[in-house]
């Protein structure tokens, strides 16, 4: 994106903007001085206009015009250059983007503070009522919703409302189940409650730090249930290798290396061989801090676990980090598989990733196989593993046990 910072020059006496104009940008003074004045809109004699109150004189390093930028209301003050002045223009879009995409609570607090400040300023100069913060109610509703969600999630953790579902991962050479990916579900409000999808609650869990507790729960349940699945395979008389369990881990869970000790403890308590435990971490979270990620992965590998890179191809893909990280598995994103039979490019990407995986000596999983043609094409390419609705959706434990008993193959 083009650099959105530029400067503007104003001669002494020049009006930079007037109260009442729609505001777009804020200014950071580099050189010179400006005077900020408020119009005294209603005087005691009832006459309008004319009269102005100086509320500030600002110099280098100070900012003005920031209020209209946030709350979409007209400029509440007039700003005039006192001396020849040079100011950096901070464009509204640049400023608002992180606020809009960020935490709604922060957004709300910011707007409330602003609207109180504006109202106080208006009272100061004797005007009746400042502008009400536009869309303030909307943001208030969002923030409230978020707080209620967080509260419900904390409650849900205590009330045991989170459960794991499991999606079989198929060995494409034999057509048999090789392992399972554990996927979290939230039955909000307990048994009989609505099922909330992880796409909705994982981001909030990451924001609030609850992901650490949820991540431990996912691993604990995943290991326990994998051991049940292993017994079920034996009972079904299926002589196959121990099924592996692939558990999603948020990069934020690994922000503190201490968490690796917790992971080790959970594995040893479950009496599971770490060799059948795979952790799935998304590409984006790894490349954000490659040095930290490398260290964390090394320590995890030291426990005997294997590591899969999830959603491969969707993030800021960089081949340069691939060989730096101790990876065992690449999971190519569903988007490529979905488009394989429609687009030559997608097919070529999948083909190259299979070759890349072979060249690096790591395994590859194709996600999101929905059609028999996709399964056949992936087999032809020599892809190791596959998962998707065509074989099975993620299932609760009992349904997995039934599936195993039916000795399926695809
Ligand atoms: P993911 O790790 O990429 O998981 C795969 C998602 O694709 C799952 O969605 C799965 O149900 C879905 N899927 C599998 N096969 C197909 C298919 O053939 N077609 C289609 N359309 N979808 C398919 P789900 O269960 O809703 O999970 C969404 C995301 O939530 C996961 O994406 C993962 O990023 C996150 N998540 C789920 N469980 C956990 C967890 O325990 N911990 C963490 N940190 N994240 C989790
Ligand atoms: Ca995953
Ligand atoms: Ca994925």
Short mmCIF file of C-alpha atoms and ligand atoms in Angstrom, two decimals:
data_model
loop_
_atom_site.label_atom_id
_atom_site.label_comp_id
_atom_site.label_asym_id
_atom_site.label_seq_id
_atom_site.Cartn_x
_atom_site.Cartn_y
_atom_site.Cartn_z
CA UNK A 1 0.00 0.00 0.00
CA UNK A 2 1.23 3.49 -0.81
CA UNK A 3 2.57 5.43 2.16
CA UNK A 4 -0.33 7.44 3.53
CA UNK A 5 1.68 10.05 5.38
CA UNK A 6 2.35 13.49 3.96
CA UNK A 7 2.84 17.02 5.25
CA UNK A 8 1.04 20.29 4.64
CA UNK A 9 2.23 23.88 5.08
CA UNK A 10 0.17 26.79 6.40
CA UNK A 11 1.12 30.48 6.46
CA UNK A 12 0.74 32.47 9.68
CA UNK A 13 -2.91 33.52 10.05
CA UNK A 14 -4.25 30.82 7.74
CA UNK A 15 -7.28 28.85 8.93
CA UNK A 16 -6.54 25.13 8.83
CA UNK A 17 -10.15 24.09 9.43
CA UNK A 18 -13.28 25.62 10.89
CA UNK A 19 -15.74 24.44 13.51
CA UNK A 20 -18.75 22.83 11.80
CA UNK A 21 -16.85 21.50 8.80
CA UNK A 22 -16.83 17.75 8.34
CA UNK A 23 -13.50 16.48 9.60
CA UNK A 24 -11.44 13.89 7.83
CA UNK A 25 -7.90 13.94 9.06
CA UNK A 26 -5.78 14.74 12.08
CA UNK A 27 -2.53 16.70 12.09
CA UNK A 28 0.73 16.32 13.91
CA UNK A 29 2.64 19.60 14.17
CA UNK A 30 6.22 19.36 13.04
CA UNK A 31 7.05 23.05 13.04
CA UNK A 32 5.21 26.25 14.04
CA UNK A 33 2.18 26.92 16.29
CA UNK A 34 -1.57 26.73 15.94
CA UNK A 35 -4.43 28.17 17.96
CA UNK A 36 -7.55 26.15 18.70
CA UNK A 37 -10.72 28.20 19.22
CA UNK A 38 -14.33 27.31 19.90
CA UNK A 39 -17.18 29.41 18.57
CA UNK A 40 -19.42 30.72 21.35
CA UNK A 41 -22.60 29.69 19.53
CA UNK A 42 -25.09 31.11 22.01
CA UNK A 43 -24.23 34.20 24.00
CA UNK A 44 -26.15 35.48 27.00
CA UNK A 45 -27.70 38.18 24.89
CA UNK A 46 -28.94 35.45 22.55
CA UNK A 47 -26.82 36.64 19.64
CA UNK A 48 -25.09 33.99 17.61
CA UNK A 49 -21.58 33.95 16.23
CA UNK A 50 -18.71 36.35 16.24
CA UNK A 51 -17.30 35.51 19.60
CA UNK A 52 -14.56 32.87 20.03
CA UNK A 53 -12.88 31.23 22.99
CA UNK A 54 -9.26 30.14 22.73
CA UNK A 55 -8.95 26.67 24.21
CA UNK A 56 -5.39 25.79 23.32
CA UNK A 57 -2.21 26.79 21.58
CA UNK A 58 -0.27 23.85 20.28
CA UNK A 59 3.32 23.44 19.10
CA UNK A 60 5.65 20.83 17.62
CA UNK A 61 4.83 17.23 18.53
CA UNK A 62 1.20 17.99 19.39
CA UNK A 63 -1.86 16.65 17.58
CA UNK A 64 -5.07 18.39 16.59
CA UNK A 65 -8.17 17.39 14.64
CA UNK A 66 -8.18 13.91 16.18
CA UNK A 67 -11.75 14.04 17.47
CA UNK A 68 -13.69 14.28 14.22
CA UNK A 69 -11.53 11.53 12.94
CA UNK A 70 -12.98 9.02 15.34
CA UNK A 71 -16.59 9.93 15.82
CA UNK A 72 -17.67 11.23 12.41
CA UNK A 73 -19.09 14.46 13.84
CA UNK A 74 -18.27 17.90 12.40
CA UNK A 75 -15.18 19.71 13.69
CA UNK A 76 -15.97 21.16 17.08
CA UNK A 77 -13.19 23.74 16.96
CA UNK A 78 -11.47 26.08 14.55
CA UNK A 79 -7.71 25.78 14.14
CA UNK A 80 -5.61 28.67 12.84
CA UNK A 81 -1.88 28.81 12.21
CA UNK A 82 -0.30 31.40 14.51
CA UNK A 83 3.10 31.09 12.87
CA UNK A 84 4.14 29.49 9.60
CA UNK A 85 3.31 25.88 10.34
CA UNK A 86 4.11 22.50 8.88
CA UNK A 87 2.04 19.48 9.93
CA UNK A 88 1.98 15.80 9.11
CA UNK A 89 -1.47 14.75 7.96
CA UNK A 90 -2.72 11.54 9.56
CA UNK A 91 -5.34 10.17 7.19
CA UNK A 92 -8.57 9.02 8.74
CA UNK A 93 -8.58 5.62 7.03
CA UNK A 94 -5.16 4.78 8.35
CA UNK A 95 -6.18 5.64 11.85
CA UNK A 96 -9.60 4.00 11.86
CA UNK A 97 -8.70 0.64 10.39
CA UNK A 98 -7.05 -0.84 13.49
CA UNK A 99 -9.81 0.60 15.64
CA UNK A 100 -12.56 -0.95 13.54
CA UNK A 101 -10.91 -4.32 13.19
CA UNK A 102 -9.74 -4.33 16.78
CA UNK A 103 -11.31 -4.88 20.09
CA UNK A 104 -14.84 -3.37 20.27
CA UNK A 105 -14.37 -2.62 23.98
CA UNK A 106 -11.41 -0.39 23.23
CA UNK A 107 -13.40 1.24 20.46
CA UNK A 108 -16.29 1.87 22.84
CA UNK A 109 -14.15 3.31 25.61
CA UNK A 110 -12.41 5.58 23.15
CA UNK A 111 -15.71 6.90 21.81
CA UNK A 112 -17.27 7.37 25.23
CA UNK A 113 -14.26 9.33 26.42
CA UNK A 114 -14.43 11.45 23.30
CA UNK A 115 -18.11 12.14 23.52
CA UNK A 116 -17.82 13.12 27.20
CA UNK A 117 -14.91 15.36 26.34
CA UNK A 118 -16.84 17.05 23.57
CA UNK A 119 -19.87 17.57 25.78
CA UNK A 120 -17.70 19.07 28.50
CA UNK A 121 -16.11 21.38 25.96
CA UNK A 122 -19.49 22.53 24.72
CA UNK A 123 -20.69 23.26 28.24
CA UNK A 124 -17.49 25.22 28.80
CA UNK A 125 -18.37 27.67 26.08
CA UNK A 126 -22.04 27.84 26.98
CA UNK A 127 -23.45 25.93 24.01
CA UNK A 128 -26.38 23.67 24.63
CA UNK A 129 -25.65 19.98 24.10
CA UNK A 130 -22.72 18.67 22.11
CA UNK A 131 -23.15 16.38 19.17
CA UNK A 132 -24.14 12.88 20.19
CA UNK A 133 -21.53 10.30 19.19
CA UNK A 134 -22.74 8.77 15.98
CA UNK A 135 -22.94 4.97 15.96
CA UNK A 136 -22.05 5.02 19.64
CA UNK A 137 -25.10 2.88 20.40
CA UNK A 138 -24.03 0.33 17.84
CA UNK A 139 -20.59 0.03 19.35
CA UNK A 140 -22.04 -0.10 22.84
CA UNK A 141 -24.19 -3.04 21.75
CA UNK A 142 -21.19 -4.80 20.21
CA UNK A 143 -19.06 -4.34 23.29
CA UNK A 144 -21.85 -5.54 25.55
CA UNK A 145 -22.38 -8.57 23.34
CA UNK A 146 -18.71 -9.39 23.52
CA UNK A 147 -18.60 -9.09 27.30
CA UNK A 148 -21.65 -11.32 27.64
CA UNK A 149 -20.05 -13.87 25.33
CA UNK A 150 -16.87 -13.85 27.36
CA UNK A 151 -18.83 -14.30 30.56
CA UNK A 152 -20.78 -17.19 29.04
CA UNK A 153 -17.55 -18.81 27.88
CA UNK A 154 -15.96 -18.61 31.32
CA UNK A 155 -19.10 -20.10 32.75
CA UNK A 156 -19.15 -22.76 30.01
CA UNK A 157 -15.62 -23.83 30.89
CA UNK A 158 -16.59 -24.38 34.53
CA UNK A 159 -19.86 -26.06 33.58
CA UNK A 160 -18.12 -28.46 31.18
CA UNK A 161 -19.96 -27.18 28.09
CA UNK A 162 -17.00 -27.66 25.73
CA UNK A 163 -16.63 -30.99 23.98
CA UNK A 164 -14.52 -32.44 21.22
CA UNK A 165 -15.67 -33.92 17.94
CA UNK A 166 -13.37 -36.02 15.77
CA UNK A 167 -12.92 -36.16 12.04
CA UNK A 168 -11.23 -39.26 10.61
CA UNK A 169 -8.04 -38.72 8.61
CA UNK A 170 -7.65 -41.39 5.95
CA UNK A 171 -4.48 -43.03 4.69
CA UNK A 172 -5.08 -42.61 0.97
CA UNK A 173 -2.95 -45.62 0.05
CA UNK A 174 -5.02 -48.09 2.09
CA UNK A 175 -8.31 -46.20 2.35
CA UNK A 176 -8.38 -46.87 6.11
CA UNK A 177 -8.58 -44.48 9.05
CA UNK A 178 -5.08 -43.47 10.14
CA UNK A 179 -5.98 -40.92 12.78
CA UNK A 180 -8.35 -38.16 13.82
CA UNK A 181 -8.39 -34.39 14.03
CA UNK A 182 -10.04 -33.10 17.18
CA UNK A 183 -12.38 -30.16 16.66
CA UNK A 184 -13.91 -28.25 19.52
CA UNK A 185 -17.62 -27.57 19.97
CA UNK A 186 -19.37 -25.41 22.56
CA UNK A 187 -22.79 -26.51 23.69
CA UNK A 188 -23.77 -23.12 25.05
CA UNK A 189 -26.14 -23.43 27.99
CA UNK A 190 -25.34 -27.10 28.65
CA UNK A 191 -27.13 -30.26 27.41
CA UNK A 192 -29.80 -29.32 24.89
CA UNK A 193 -28.21 -25.94 24.36
CA UNK A 194 -27.28 -24.51 20.97
CA UNK A 195 -24.04 -25.71 19.39
CA UNK A 196 -21.61 -22.87 18.76
CA UNK A 197 -19.02 -23.33 16.02
CA UNK A 198 -15.34 -22.79 16.85
CA UNK A 199 -15.10 -20.19 14.09
CA UNK A 200 -17.22 -18.02 16.37
CA UNK A 201 -15.69 -18.62 19.77
CA UNK A 202 -12.00 -19.39 19.13
CA UNK A 203 -11.15 -15.79 18.09
CA UNK A 204 -12.74 -14.45 21.27
CA UNK A 205 -10.97 -17.12 23.32
CA UNK A 206 -7.70 -15.96 21.81
CA UNK A 207 -8.46 -12.34 22.58
CA UNK A 208 -9.37 -13.02 26.19
CA UNK A 209 -6.67 -15.59 26.94
CA UNK A 210 -9.25 -18.33 27.54
CA UNK A 211 -7.61 -20.21 24.68
CA UNK A 212 -4.97 -21.48 27.10
CA UNK A 213 -7.56 -23.31 29.21
CA UNK A 214 -9.50 -24.45 26.16
CA UNK A 215 -6.31 -25.71 24.54
CA UNK A 216 -5.47 -27.83 27.59
CA UNK A 217 -9.01 -29.20 27.57
CA UNK A 218 -8.73 -30.10 23.87
CA UNK A 219 -5.51 -31.98 24.48
CA UNK A 220 -6.76 -33.79 27.59
CA UNK A 221 -9.98 -34.90 25.90
CA UNK A 222 -8.20 -35.70 22.65
CA UNK A 223 -5.71 -38.06 24.29
CA UNK A 224 -8.34 -39.77 26.41
CA UNK A 225 -10.63 -40.33 23.42
CA UNK A 226 -7.79 -41.45 21.15
CA UNK A 227 -7.03 -44.21 23.62
CA UNK A 228 -10.66 -45.32 23.39
CA UNK A 229 -10.49 -45.28 19.59
CA UNK A 230 -7.31 -47.41 19.68
CA UNK A 231 -9.10 -50.02 21.81
CA UNK A 232 -12.10 -49.94 19.47
CA UNK A 233 -9.84 -50.69 16.48
CA UNK A 234 -8.40 -53.66 18.34
CA UNK A 235 -11.90 -54.89 19.25
CA UNK A 236 -12.99 -54.56 15.62
CA UNK A 237 -10.10 -56.85 14.75
CA UNK A 238 -8.49 -54.21 12.61
CA UNK A 239 -4.76 -54.83 12.66
CA UNK A 240 -3.55 -51.37 11.99
CA UNK A 241 -1.03 -49.01 13.50
CA UNK A 242 -2.07 -46.98 16.54
CA UNK A 243 -4.36 -44.15 15.37
CA UNK A 244 -2.84 -40.71 15.76
CA UNK A 245 -4.62 -37.71 17.21
CA UNK A 246 -4.15 -34.28 15.69
CA UNK A 247 -4.96 -31.44 18.08
CA UNK A 248 -5.30 -27.80 17.03
CA UNK A 249 -3.09 -25.44 18.95
CA UNK A 250 -3.39 -21.69 18.77
CA UNK A 251 -0.06 -19.90 18.43
CA UNK A 252 -1.25 -17.76 21.35
CA UNK A 253 -1.24 -20.82 23.58
CA UNK A 254 2.47 -21.09 22.95
CA UNK A 255 3.17 -17.41 23.56
CA UNK A 256 4.70 -18.49 26.88
CA UNK A 257 7.16 -21.34 26.63
CA UNK A 258 6.05 -22.46 30.12
CA UNK A 259 2.92 -23.85 28.49
CA UNK A 260 5.06 -26.58 26.93
CA UNK A 261 5.61 -27.97 30.43
CA UNK A 262 1.82 -28.15 30.85
CA UNK A 263 1.49 -29.98 27.55
CA UNK A 264 4.16 -32.46 28.63
CA UNK A 265 2.33 -33.04 31.93
CA UNK A 266 -1.02 -33.66 30.20
CA UNK A 267 0.58 -36.20 27.87
CA UNK A 268 2.35 -38.09 30.62
CA UNK A 269 -0.82 -38.16 32.78
CA UNK A 270 -2.77 -39.63 29.87
CA UNK A 271 -0.19 -42.40 29.43
CA UNK A 272 -0.19 -41.82 25.69
CA UNK A 273 2.85 -42.40 23.52
CA UNK A 274 3.80 -38.89 22.29
CA UNK A 275 4.59 -40.43 18.91
CA UNK A 276 0.84 -40.64 18.18
CA UNK A 277 0.21 -36.99 19.09
CA UNK A 278 0.29 -34.33 16.43
CA UNK A 279 -0.15 -30.60 17.06
CA UNK A 280 -1.64 -28.47 14.28
CA UNK A 281 -0.49 -24.88 14.20
CA UNK A 282 -1.46 -22.33 11.56
CA UNK A 283 1.07 -20.91 9.24
CA UNK A 284 0.17 -17.30 10.00
CA UNK A 285 0.88 -17.64 13.68
CA UNK A 286 4.23 -19.24 13.02
CA UNK A 287 5.56 -16.61 10.68
CA UNK A 288 4.53 -13.75 12.95
CA UNK A 289 7.44 -14.51 15.22
CA UNK A 290 9.64 -17.04 13.54
CA UNK A 291 12.36 -17.11 16.19
CA UNK A 292 9.90 -17.80 18.99
CA UNK A 293 8.01 -20.33 16.88
CA UNK A 294 11.21 -22.21 16.06
CA UNK A 295 12.14 -22.44 19.73
CA UNK A 296 8.63 -23.53 20.79
CA UNK A 297 8.46 -26.19 18.06
CA UNK A 298 11.91 -27.52 18.94
CA UNK A 299 10.86 -27.97 22.55
CA UNK A 300 7.61 -29.66 21.51
CA UNK A 301 9.51 -31.98 19.20
CA UNK A 302 11.78 -32.71 22.13
CA UNK A 303 8.76 -34.20 23.88
CA UNK A 304 8.42 -36.67 21.01
CA UNK A 305 5.36 -35.01 19.42
CA UNK A 306 4.94 -34.27 15.76
CA UNK A 307 4.02 -30.92 14.28
CA UNK A 308 1.67 -30.11 11.42
CA UNK A 309 1.40 -26.76 9.72
CA UNK A 310 -2.31 -26.04 9.23
CA UNK A 311 -4.11 -24.11 6.47
CA UNK A 312 -0.98 -24.25 4.37
CA UNK A 313 -1.08 -21.85 1.44
CA UNK A 314 -3.46 -19.30 2.97
CA UNK A 315 -1.11 -17.20 5.07
CA UNK A 316 1.93 -15.22 4.23
CA UNK A 317 3.44 -18.29 2.70
CA UNK A 318 7.13 -18.20 2.68
CA UNK A 319 9.10 -21.22 1.66
CA UNK A 320 12.11 -19.86 3.46
CA UNK A 321 10.77 -20.70 6.90
CA UNK A 322 9.63 -24.17 5.98
CA UNK A 323 13.04 -25.74 6.21
CA UNK A 324 13.87 -23.77 9.35
CA UNK A 325 10.96 -25.23 11.27
CA UNK A 326 10.95 -28.79 12.53
CA UNK A 327 7.77 -29.83 10.71
CA UNK A 328 6.40 -33.31 10.13
CA UNK A 329 3.21 -32.59 8.20
CA UNK A 330 1.78 -30.02 5.81
CA UNK A 331 -1.99 -29.62 5.75
CA UNK A 332 -2.91 -27.97 2.51
CA UNK A 333 -5.90 -25.67 2.85
CA UNK A 334 -9.36 -26.75 1.78
CA UNK A 335 -9.62 -23.92 -0.77
CA UNK A 336 -7.11 -25.64 -3.08
CA UNK A 337 -8.87 -29.00 -2.82
CA UNK A 338 -12.30 -27.48 -3.46
CA UNK A 339 -11.09 -25.91 -6.69
CA UNK A 340 -8.97 -28.81 -7.87
CA UNK A 341 -11.46 -30.19 -10.38
CA UNK A 342 -12.43 -26.71 -11.61
CA UNK A 343 -9.13 -24.94 -11.87
CA UNK A 344 -5.87 -26.07 -13.43
CA UNK A 345 -4.01 -23.67 -11.19
CA UNK A 346 -5.39 -25.17 -8.00
CA UNK A 347 -4.50 -28.63 -9.24
CA UNK A 348 -0.99 -27.46 -10.05
CA UNK A 349 -0.62 -25.93 -6.57
CA UNK A 350 -1.72 -29.16 -4.93
CA UNK A 351 0.65 -31.11 -7.16
CA UNK A 352 3.58 -28.85 -6.23
CA UNK A 353 2.80 -29.04 -2.53
CA UNK A 354 2.76 -32.85 -2.71
CA UNK A 355 6.15 -32.73 -4.43
CA UNK A 356 7.44 -30.22 -1.93
CA UNK A 357 6.35 -32.44 0.94
CA UNK A 358 8.02 -35.44 -0.67
CA UNK A 359 11.21 -33.44 -1.24
CA UNK A 360 11.30 -32.25 2.38
CA UNK A 361 10.54 -35.75 3.62
CA UNK A 362 7.37 -34.69 5.39
CA UNK A 363 3.82 -35.96 5.18
CA UNK A 364 0.91 -34.21 3.59
CA UNK A 365 -2.78 -34.05 4.48
CA UNK A 366 -5.42 -32.74 2.10
CA UNK A 367 -8.38 -31.14 3.89
CA UNK A 368 -11.92 -30.63 2.70
CA UNK A 369 -12.36 -33.59 0.34
CA UNK A 370 -16.04 -33.44 -0.56
CA UNK A 371 -16.15 -35.21 -3.92
CA UNK A 372 -15.01 -38.67 -5.04
CA UNK A 373 -13.13 -37.04 -7.95
CA UNK A 374 -11.06 -35.03 -5.50
CA UNK A 375 -10.20 -38.16 -3.56
CA UNK A 376 -9.19 -39.95 -6.75
CA UNK A 377 -7.08 -37.04 -7.96
CA UNK A 378 -5.25 -36.78 -4.64
CA UNK A 379 -4.52 -40.50 -4.68
CA UNK A 380 -3.07 -40.14 -8.18
CA UNK A 381 -0.84 -37.32 -7.00
CA UNK A 382 0.51 -39.50 -4.20
CA UNK A 383 -0.86 -37.41 -1.35
CA UNK A 384 -0.49 -39.35 1.93
CA UNK A 385 -3.59 -38.45 3.90
CA UNK A 386 -6.99 -36.90 3.36
CA UNK A 387 -9.98 -35.78 5.37
CA UNK A 388 -13.30 -34.28 4.40
CA UNK A 389 -17.06 -34.59 4.37
CA UNK A 390 -16.88 -37.18 1.57
CA UNK A 391 -15.39 -39.64 4.05
CA UNK A 392 -16.84 -38.32 7.28
CA UNK A 393 -17.86 -35.13 9.03
CA UNK A 394 -16.45 -34.47 12.50
CA UNK A 395 -18.35 -36.79 14.86
CA UNK A 396 -18.98 -37.06 18.59
CA UNK A 397 -17.15 -39.90 20.39
CA UNK A 398 -19.98 -42.45 20.28
CA UNK A 399 -20.44 -42.01 16.55
CA UNK A 400 -16.69 -42.46 16.01
CA UNK A 401 -16.82 -45.73 17.97
CA UNK A 402 -19.68 -46.95 15.75
CA UNK A 403 -17.79 -45.92 12.65
CA UNK A 404 -14.69 -47.84 13.76
CA UNK A 405 -16.80 -50.93 14.48
CA UNK A 406 -18.12 -50.82 10.90
CA UNK A 407 -14.51 -51.17 9.59
CA UNK A 408 -14.93 -48.50 6.92
CA UNK A 409 -12.65 -47.90 4.01
CA UNK A 410 -12.81 -45.48 1.12
P1 LIG B 1 -9.29 -26.18 10.89
O1 LIG B 1 -8.26 -26.59 11.90
O2 LIG B 1 -8.81 -25.84 9.53
O3 LIG B 1 -10.34 -27.37 10.86
C1 LIG B 1 -10.94 -27.87 9.70
C2 LIG B 1 -12.33 -27.32 9.55
O4 LIG B 1 -12.84 -27.73 8.29
C3 LIG B 1 -13.30 -27.86 10.59
O5 LIG B 1 -14.24 -26.84 10.88
C4 LIG B 1 -13.95 -29.01 9.84
O6 LIG B 1 -15.22 -29.36 10.34
C5 LIG B 1 -14.04 -28.41 8.46
N1 LIG B 1 -14.12 -29.44 7.42
C6 LIG B 1 -13.57 -30.67 7.40
N2 LIG B 1 -13.85 -31.31 6.25
C7 LIG B 1 -14.59 -30.47 5.50
C8 LIG B 1 -15.18 -30.55 4.20
O7 LIG B 1 -15.09 -31.54 3.49
N3 LIG B 1 -15.86 -29.46 3.77
C9 LIG B 1 -16.00 -28.36 4.52
N4 LIG B 1 -16.69 -27.33 4.03
N5 LIG B 1 -15.45 -28.23 5.76
C10 LIG B 1 -14.75 -29.28 6.24
P2 LIG B 1 -14.67 -26.48 12.36
O8 LIG B 1 -14.79 -27.74 13.17
O9 LIG B 1 -15.83 -25.56 12.26
O10 LIG B 1 -13.42 -25.71 12.92
C11 LIG B 1 -13.08 -24.45 12.42
C12 LIG B 1 -11.76 -23.96 12.92
O11 LIG B 1 -11.80 -23.70 14.33
C13 LIG B 1 -10.63 -24.97 12.76
O12 LIG B 1 -10.17 -24.94 11.44
C14 LIG B 1 -9.62 -24.46 13.76
O13 LIG B 1 -8.90 -23.39 13.24
C15 LIG B 1 -10.52 -23.93 14.87
N6 LIG B 1 -10.58 -24.95 15.94
C16 LIG B 1 -11.42 -26.00 16.09
N7 LIG B 1 -11.14 -26.69 17.21
C17 LIG B 1 -10.11 -26.07 17.79
C18 LIG B 1 -9.32 -26.31 18.99
O14 LIG B 1 -9.54 -27.25 19.74
N8 LIG B 1 -8.31 -25.43 19.26
C19 LIG B 1 -8.01 -24.37 18.43
N9 LIG B 1 -7.00 -23.56 18.75
N10 LIG B 1 -8.70 -24.12 17.30
C20 LIG B 1 -9.73 -24.97 16.99
CA1 LIG B 2 -6.72 -28.02 11.95
CA1 LIG B 3 -7.08 -26.41 8.35
#
